[in-house]
Coordinates of C-alpha atoms in Angstrom, one line a residue:
X1 CA -137.4 -4.2 -121.3
X2 CA -138.7 -7.7 -120.6
X3 CA -139.4 -8.5 -117.1
X4 CA -139.7 -12.1 -115.5
X5 CA -142.9 -14.1 -115.5
X6 CA -144.2 -16.1 -112.9
X7 CA -142.6 -14.4 -109.8
X8 CA -146.0 -13.4 -108.5
X9 CA -149.7 -14.2 -109.0
X10 CA -151.5 -11.0 -109.1
X11 CA -154.2 -10.7 -111.4
X12 CA -153.6 -9.4 -114.9
X13 CA -154.6 -5.6 -115.6
X14 CA -157.5 -5.0 -118.1
X15 CA -156.3 -4.2 -121.4
X16 CA -157.0 -0.3 -122.6
X17 CA -160.4 0.2 -123.9
X18 CA -161.0 2.4 -126.6
X19 CA -158.0 3.2 -128.9
X20 CA -156.9 6.7 -127.8
X21 CA -157.7 6.2 -124.1
X22 CA -155.0 6.4 -121.8
X23 CA -154.3 3.2 -119.7
X24 CA -154.6 4.5 -116.0
X25 CA -151.3 5.1 -114.2
X26 CA -150.0 2.3 -112.1
X27 CA -149.6 3.7 -108.5
X28 CA -146.4 2.5 -107.0
X29 CA -144.7 3.0 -103.6
X30 CA -141.6 5.2 -103.7
X31 CA -138.8 3.1 -104.5
X32 CA -135.8 3.4 -102.3
X33 CA -132.6 3.4 -103.9
X34 CA -129.9 0.6 -103.2
X35 CA -127.2 1.5 -101.9
X36 CA -123.8 0.7 -103.8
X37 CA -121.4 -2.1 -102.3
X38 CA -118.7 -0.8 -100.1
X39 CA -115.4 -0.2 -101.4
X40 CA -112.1 -1.2 -99.9
X41 CA -110.7 2.3 -99.1
X42 CA -110.5 3.1 -95.2
X43 CA -111.1 6.4 -93.7
X44 CA -109.1 8.0 -90.9
X45 CA -111.2 6.9 -88.3
X46 CA -111.2 3.2 -89.2
X47 CA -114.4 3.0 -91.1
X48 CA -114.8 2.1 -94.6
X49 CA -115.8 4.9 -97.1
X50 CA -119.1 4.8 -98.5
X51 CA -120.1 6.1 -102.1
X52 CA -123.0 8.5 -102.0
X53 CA -125.8 6.9 -103.9
X54 CA -126.9 8.5 -107.2
X55 CA -130.4 9.8 -107.6
X56 CA -132.5 7.3 -109.2
X57 CA -133.6 8.1 -112.8
X58 CA -137.1 8.7 -113.4
X59 CA -139.3 5.6 -114.0
X60 CA -140.7 5.9 -117.8
X61 CA -144.1 5.1 -117.8
X62 CA -144.8 1.9 -119.3
X63 CA -148.1 0.8 -120.7
X64 CA -149.7 -2.5 -119.3
X65 CA -150.4 -5.2 -121.4
X66 CA -152.3 -8.2 -121.1
X67 CA -148.7 -10.3 -120.8
X68 CA -146.9 -7.9 -118.5
X69 CA -147.5 -8.1 -114.5
X70 CA -146.2 -5.0 -113.0
X71 CA -147.2 -6.4 -109.6
X72 CA -144.2 -8.8 -109.9
X73 CA -141.8 -5.8 -110.4
X74 CA -143.4 -3.9 -107.5
X75 CA -142.9 -7.1 -105.2
X76 CA -139.6 -7.6 -106.5
X77 CA -138.6 -4.0 -105.4
X78 CA -140.3 -4.1 -102.2
X79 CA -138.4 -7.0 -101.2
X80 CA -134.9 -5.6 -102.4
X81 CA -135.7 -2.6 -101.0
X82 CA -136.1 -4.1 -97.4
X83 CA -132.8 -6.2 -97.9
X84 CA -131.1 -3.3 -98.8
X85 CA -132.3 -1.2 -96.0
X86 CA -131.2 -3.9 -93.6
X87 CA -128.0 -3.9 -95.4
X88 CA -127.7 0.1 -95.5
X89 CA -128.0 -0.2 -91.5
X90 CA -125.5 -2.5 -91.1
X91 CA -122.3 -0.2 -92.0
X92 CA -122.9 2.0 -89.0
X93 CA -123.5 -1.0 -86.5
X94 CA -120.6 -2.7 -87.9
X95 CA -118.3 0.2 -87.6
X96 CA -119.3 1.2 -84.3
X97 CA -118.7 -2.7 -83.2
X98 CA -115.4 -2.5 -84.7
X99 CA -114.6 0.5 -82.9
X100 CA -115.5 -1.1 -79.7
X101 CA -113.5 -4.2 -80.7
X102 CA -110.5 -2.4 -81.6
X103 CA -110.5 0.0 -78.6
X104 CA -109.8 -2.7 -76.2
X105 CA -106.9 -4.1 -78.5
X106 CA -105.2 -0.9 -78.4
X107 CA -105.3 -0.2 -74.6
X108 CA -103.9 -3.8 -74.5
X109 CA -100.9 -2.8 -76.6
X110 CA -100.2 0.4 -75.0
X111 CA -100.6 -1.5 -71.5
X112 CA -98.3 -4.1 -72.6
X113 CA -95.6 -1.6 -73.9
X114 CA -96.1 0.7 -70.9
X115 CA -95.3 -2.5 -68.8
X116 CA -92.3 -3.3 -70.8
X117 CA -90.8 0.1 -70.3
X118 CA -91.5 0.0 -66.5
X119 CA -89.7 -3.2 -66.6
X120 CA -86.7 -2.1 -68.6
X121 CA -86.4 1.1 -66.4
X122 CA -86.5 -1.0 -63.1
X123 CA -83.9 -3.0 -64.4
X124 CA -81.8 0.0 -65.2
X125 CA -82.7 1.4 -62.1
X126 CA -81.3 -1.7 -60.3
X127 CA -78.0 -1.8 -62.5
X128 CA -77.4 1.9 -61.9
X129 CA -78.0 1.1 -58.0
X130 CA -75.8 -1.7 -58.1
X131 CA -73.0 0.2 -59.5
X132 CA -73.4 2.9 -57.0
X133 CA -73.7 0.5 -54.3
X134 CA -70.2 -1.3 -55.5
X135 CA -68.3 2.1 -56.0
X136 CA -69.2 3.4 -52.6
X137 CA -68.4 -0.2 -50.7
X138 CA -65.3 -0.8 -53.1
X139 CA -62.6 0.0 -50.2
X140 CA -64.7 -2.0 -47.4
X141 CA -65.0 -4.9 -49.9
X142 CA -61.1 -4.7 -50.4
X143 CA -60.8 -4.4 -46.8
X144 CA -62.9 -7.4 -46.1
X145 CA -61.4 -9.0 -48.8
X146 CA -57.8 -8.9 -47.2
X147 CA -59.1 -9.8 -43.8
X148 CA -60.5 -13.0 -45.6
X149 CA -57.1 -13.5 -47.1
X150 CA -55.2 -13.1 -44.1
X151 CA -57.8 -15.1 -42.0
X152 CA -57.3 -18.0 -44.6
X153 CA -53.5 -17.9 -44.6
X154 CA -53.4 -17.9 -40.6
X155 CA -55.7 -21.0 -40.8
X156 CA -53.5 -22.8 -43.1
X157 CA -50.4 -22.1 -41.1
X158 CA -52.5 -23.1 -38.0
X159 CA -53.4 -26.4 -39.3
X160 CA -49.9 -26.7 -40.7
X161 CA -48.2 -26.4 -37.5
X162 CA -50.7 -28.9 -36.0
X163 CA -50.2 -31.2 -38.2
X164 CA -46.5 -30.9 -38.2
X165 CA -46.4 -31.2 -34.3
X166 CA -48.6 -33.6 -33.2
X167 CA -49.6 -35.8 -36.5
X168 CA -48.0 -39.2 -36.5
X169 CA -47.7 -38.8 -40.1
X170 CA -44.4 -36.4 -39.4
X171 CA -43.0 -38.9 -36.8
X172 CA -39.1 -39.9 -37.2
X173 CA -38.7 -43.1 -38.8
X174 CA -35.3 -43.0 -40.3
X175 CA -31.6 -42.0 -39.0
X176 CA -29.2 -41.0 -41.9
X177 CA -25.5 -40.7 -40.9
X178 CA -22.8 -39.2 -43.4
X179 CA -19.5 -38.3 -43.4
X180 CA -18.3 -41.1 -41.2
X181 CA -15.0 -42.8 -41.7
X182 CA -13.4 -43.6 -38.1
X183 CA -16.7 -43.3 -36.2
X184 CA -19.1 -46.5 -36.4
X185 CA -22.8 -45.5 -38.2
X186 CA -24.3 -48.4 -36.2
X187 CA -23.2 -47.3 -33.0
X188 CA -24.2 -43.9 -33.4
X189 CA -27.4 -44.6 -35.3
X190 CA -28.3 -46.8 -32.0
X191 CA -27.4 -44.0 -29.7
X192 CA -29.9 -41.9 -31.5
X193 CA -32.6 -44.5 -31.8
X194 CA -34.5 -42.9 -28.6
X195 CA -36.1 -40.3 -31.1
X196 CA -37.7 -42.6 -33.1
X197 CA -41.3 -42.1 -33.4
X198 CA -41.5 -38.4 -32.2
X199 CA -42.8 -35.9 -34.8
X200 CA -40.2 -33.7 -36.7
X201 CA -40.9 -30.6 -35.1
X202 CA -40.8 -31.9 -31.3
X203 CA -37.4 -33.8 -31.6
X204 CA -35.0 -33.2 -28.7
X205 CA -31.9 -31.6 -29.8
X206 CA -30.3 -31.5 -26.4
X207 CA -30.5 -35.3 -26.0
X208 CA -29.1 -35.8 -29.4
X209 CA -26.3 -33.5 -28.7
X210 CA -25.5 -35.4 -25.5
X211 CA -25.8 -39.0 -27.4
X212 CA -23.2 -37.4 -30.1
X213 CA -21.0 -36.0 -27.3
X214 CA -20.4 -39.9 -26.4
X215 CA -18.3 -40.2 -29.5
X216 CA -15.0 -38.2 -29.0
X217 CA -13.8 -38.9 -32.9
X218 CA -16.5 -36.4 -33.9
X219 CA -15.6 -33.0 -34.0
X220 CA -19.1 -31.2 -34.9
X221 CA -22.3 -32.2 -36.5
X222 CA -25.6 -31.2 -38.4
X223 CA -28.8 -32.2 -38.3
X224 CA -31.4 -31.6 -41.3
X225 CA -34.9 -33.0 -40.7
X226 CA -36.2 -34.0 -44.3
X227 CA -40.1 -34.5 -44.3
X228 CA -41.9 -36.4 -43.5
X229 CA -40.0 -39.1 -41.6
X230 CA -36.2 -38.7 -41.8
X231 CA -33.4 -37.2 -39.8
X232 CA -30.0 -36.7 -41.6
X233 CA -26.8 -36.3 -39.4
X234 CA -23.6 -35.1 -41.1
X235 CA -20.6 -35.8 -39.0
X236 CA -17.3 -34.0 -39.1
X237 CA -14.6 -36.3 -37.7
X238 CA -11.5 -35.0 -35.6
X239 CA -8.4 -34.7 -37.8
X240 CA -5.2 -35.1 -36.1
X241 CA -2.5 -32.9 -36.6
X242 CA 0.6 -34.1 -34.6
X243 CA 2.0 -37.3 -32.9
X244 CA 2.6 -37.7 -29.2
X245 CA 4.8 -40.4 -28.3
X246 CA 3.2 -42.4 -25.3
X247 CA 5.3 -45.3 -24.4
X248 CA 6.0 -47.7 -27.5
X249 CA 2.9 -46.0 -29.4
X250 CA 2.0 -42.9 -31.0
X251 CA -1.3 -41.0 -30.2
X252 CA -2.6 -39.0 -33.2
X253 CA -3.8 -36.0 -31.7
X254 CA -6.5 -33.2 -33.0
X255 CA -5.9 -29.3 -32.2
X256 CA -8.1 -29.7 -29.1
X257 CA -6.0 -32.6 -27.6
X258 CA -8.1 -35.5 -28.4
X259 CA -6.5 -38.6 -29.1
X260 CA -8.1 -39.7 -32.3
X261 CA -6.4 -42.8 -32.9
X262 CA -3.3 -44.7 -32.0
X263 CA -0.3 -46.2 -34.6
X264 CA 3.0 -48.3 -33.7
X265 CA 5.1 -45.7 -35.4
X266 CA 4.9 -41.7 -36.5
X267 CA 3.2 -41.1 -39.8
X268 CA 5.5 -39.3 -42.2
X269 CA 3.3 -36.7 -43.0
X270 CA 2.5 -35.3 -39.3
X271 CA 5.3 -34.0 -37.1
X272 CA 6.0 -35.3 -33.4
X273 CA 5.1 -33.1 -30.6
X274 CA 7.6 -32.7 -27.9
X275 CA 5.0 -31.5 -25.0
X276 CA 7.4 -32.1 -22.3
X277 CA 5.5 -31.5 -18.9
X278 CA 2.5 -30.1 -20.6
X279 CA -0.7 -31.8 -21.0
X280 CA -2.8 -32.6 -24.2
X281 CA -5.1 -29.7 -24.6
X282 CA -3.1 -27.3 -22.6
X283 CA -2.3 -23.6 -24.2
X284 CA 1.1 -24.6 -24.9
X285 CA -0.2 -27.6 -26.8
X286 CA -2.9 -25.6 -28.7
X287 CA 0.0 -23.1 -29.7
X288 CA 2.1 -26.0 -31.2
X289 CA -0.9 -27.2 -33.0
X290 CA -2.2 -23.7 -34.3
X291 CA 1.6 -23.1 -35.7
X292 CA 1.4 -26.7 -37.3
X293 CA -1.8 -25.8 -38.9
X294 CA -0.5 -22.3 -40.4
X295 CA 2.3 -23.9 -42.4
X296 CA 1.8 -24.3 -46.4
X297 CA 1.4 -28.1 -47.1
X298 CA 4.8 -28.0 -48.8
X299 CA 6.4 -27.0 -45.7
X300 CA 4.7 -29.0 -43.5
X301 CA 5.8 -32.1 -45.2
X302 CA 9.5 -31.2 -44.4
X303 CA 8.6 -30.6 -40.8
X304 CA 9.5 -33.5 -38.4
X305 CA 8.8 -32.1 -35.0
X306 CA 7.5 -29.2 -33.1
X307 CA 8.4 -28.0 -29.4
X308 CA 7.5 -25.1 -27.2
X309 CA 8.6 -24.2 -23.6
X310 CA 6.2 -21.7 -23.4
X311 CA 3.3 -20.5 -25.7
X312 CA 5.5 -17.7 -27.1
X313 CA 8.5 -19.9 -28.0
X314 CA 8.0 -22.3 -30.6
X315 CA 10.7 -24.4 -32.5
X316 CA 10.0 -26.2 -35.5
X317 CA 12.5 -29.0 -36.6
X318 CA 13.1 -30.0 -40.3
X319 CA 13.8 -33.3 -41.7
X320 CA 17.0 -31.9 -43.3
X321 CA 18.3 -30.9 -39.5
X322 CA 17.3 -27.2 -40.1
X323 CA 15.6 -25.4 -37.2
X324 CA 12.9 -22.7 -37.4
X325 CA 12.6 -20.0 -34.6
X326 CA 8.9 -19.2 -34.9
X327 CA 8.4 -17.6 -31.6
X328 CA 4.6 -16.7 -30.7
X329 CA 1.7 -17.7 -32.7
X330 CA 0.9 -14.0 -34.0
X331 CA 1.2 -13.2 -37.5
X332 CA 1.2 -17.1 -38.4
X333 CA 0.1 -16.6 -42.0
X334 CA 2.9 -14.2 -42.9
X335 CA 5.7 -16.2 -40.7
X336 CA 4.4 -19.1 -42.8
X337 CA 4.7 -17.3 -46.1
X338 CA 8.2 -16.0 -45.1
X339 CA 9.5 -19.4 -44.1
X340 CA 8.2 -20.6 -47.2
X341 CA 10.5 -18.1 -49.3
X342 CA 13.6 -18.7 -47.0
X343 CA 13.4 -22.4 -47.5
X344 CA 13.3 -21.9 -51.1
X345 CA 16.3 -19.8 -51.5
X346 CA 18.3 -21.9 -49.1
X347 CA 17.5 -24.9 -51.5
X348 CA 18.5 -23.0 -54.4
X349 CA 22.0 -21.9 -52.7
X350 CA 23.2 -24.8 -50.3
X351 CA 20.5 -27.4 -49.8
X352 CA 22.6 -29.9 -48.0
X353 CA 23.7 -27.4 -45.1
X354 CA 21.4 -27.5 -42.4
X355 CA 20.8 -23.9 -41.1
X356 CA 18.4 -21.9 -39.1
X357 CA 15.5 -20.0 -40.1
X358 CA 14.4 -17.3 -37.9
X359 CA 11.0 -15.7 -38.6
X360 CA 10.3 -14.6 -35.1
X361 CA 9.8 -11.1 -37.0
X362 CA 7.6 -11.5 -40.2
X363 CA 9.1 -8.5 -41.9
X364 CA 12.9 -9.7 -41.3
X365 CA 13.7 -13.0 -41.9
X366 CA 17.0 -14.5 -41.0
X367 CA 19.1 -17.5 -42.2
X368 CA 21.8 -18.3 -40.1
X369 CA 24.1 -21.2 -39.5
X370 CA 23.4 -23.6 -36.6
X371 CA 25.5 -23.0 -33.7

C-alpha cells in the first residue's frame, strides 16, 4: 500500500544492514479506532443510535524502506485520532443538549393544552350556569315581561289621552251638517260655531244640545267626531202626519204637535185633524196621530180626516164618504190589517156605496150601512 509523501519532515530511517538482519520494529502509539458515522435511526429516548465500532485488524508489520516515511502515517493517525475523539465525545453532549432543549418544548405544549382545556371547561361551565339561571328564572322573567308590556300599554294610553284632551292638534275646525231639507244648514252651523277650537274630547255636548233645540224642525240628531278636526251632525227632521186648519191656512203638524210648516191648502196625502177644543200635543191629539201612523200606506192615502172626542174614541173619514170606527189606539196594527181587508172586500162587491167599517174589536170586523 502506497503512502503519501511529503506530509511530514521526519528523517528517513536507516536501511536494513546485512541481509538477513531484521529491521528494528517501529514503535507506535496505540491506535484508537475511528468511530463510524451516526446513522439516521432514532431510539426510544430521542437519541440517535450508534453502531458499535468493530475491533481494528492487526496492522501488518511493514519493512521500512528508504523511500517510505512511516512517521507521516503516525502523525496522520494521531491527528485523525484527536479529531475522532472530539467527534466521539460530541454525540453524548449533543444528545444531552437535545434533551435539555426538547424538554421545555414539550412542557410548553402540555401547558398550552392544559390552558386550552381549562378555557373550554370554563366556557362550558358558564353555559351550563347560564342555562340553569334561565331555567330557574323563567317565571320571573315572564312576569317581568308582562309587567313591562302592561306598563308600556298604560304609558301609550296615557300619552294618547293627553294628546287627545289637551293637544291643539285634535281641536275642532270643521262642522258638517247632514240630513237637512227644511232646516237651514248655515244657521245651524253658525249656532254650533262656539265649539270651534275645542279639542274633540272636550266638546260641550250639553251646549250643542241646547243650540240644536233652537231649531224646532229637528226631531233628533246624532253627533260623530272624526279625528283630528271634524264634527259631523246628522239631523232627522220632523215629519208632519196631519194637517190642522188655522184660519185660512193649514199647519202641517208632526206627532209631537210641532208645526213643521204651513200651506195654503190641505195636502192630498195628509188627513185633516179635527181637534176641536184640544190643543196640539195633547193626549187626544197624540192618539189621533198614532192611529194615522198605524194605517197602511194604501189605506192612509184614502183617509181624508181624523177626529176624536176622547183618547178612546177615534173616528176616521174616507175620501169616498165612508167612516171607520177605530176606538182606542190599542192593537192598532191588528186593526189596521183588519181595516185593509174590509176595504178590499167592500171594493170588490160595491165600491160606490158609502159604508161604516167597525174595527174597534180587531177579532170581529163589521161592515154596516151608514145610518
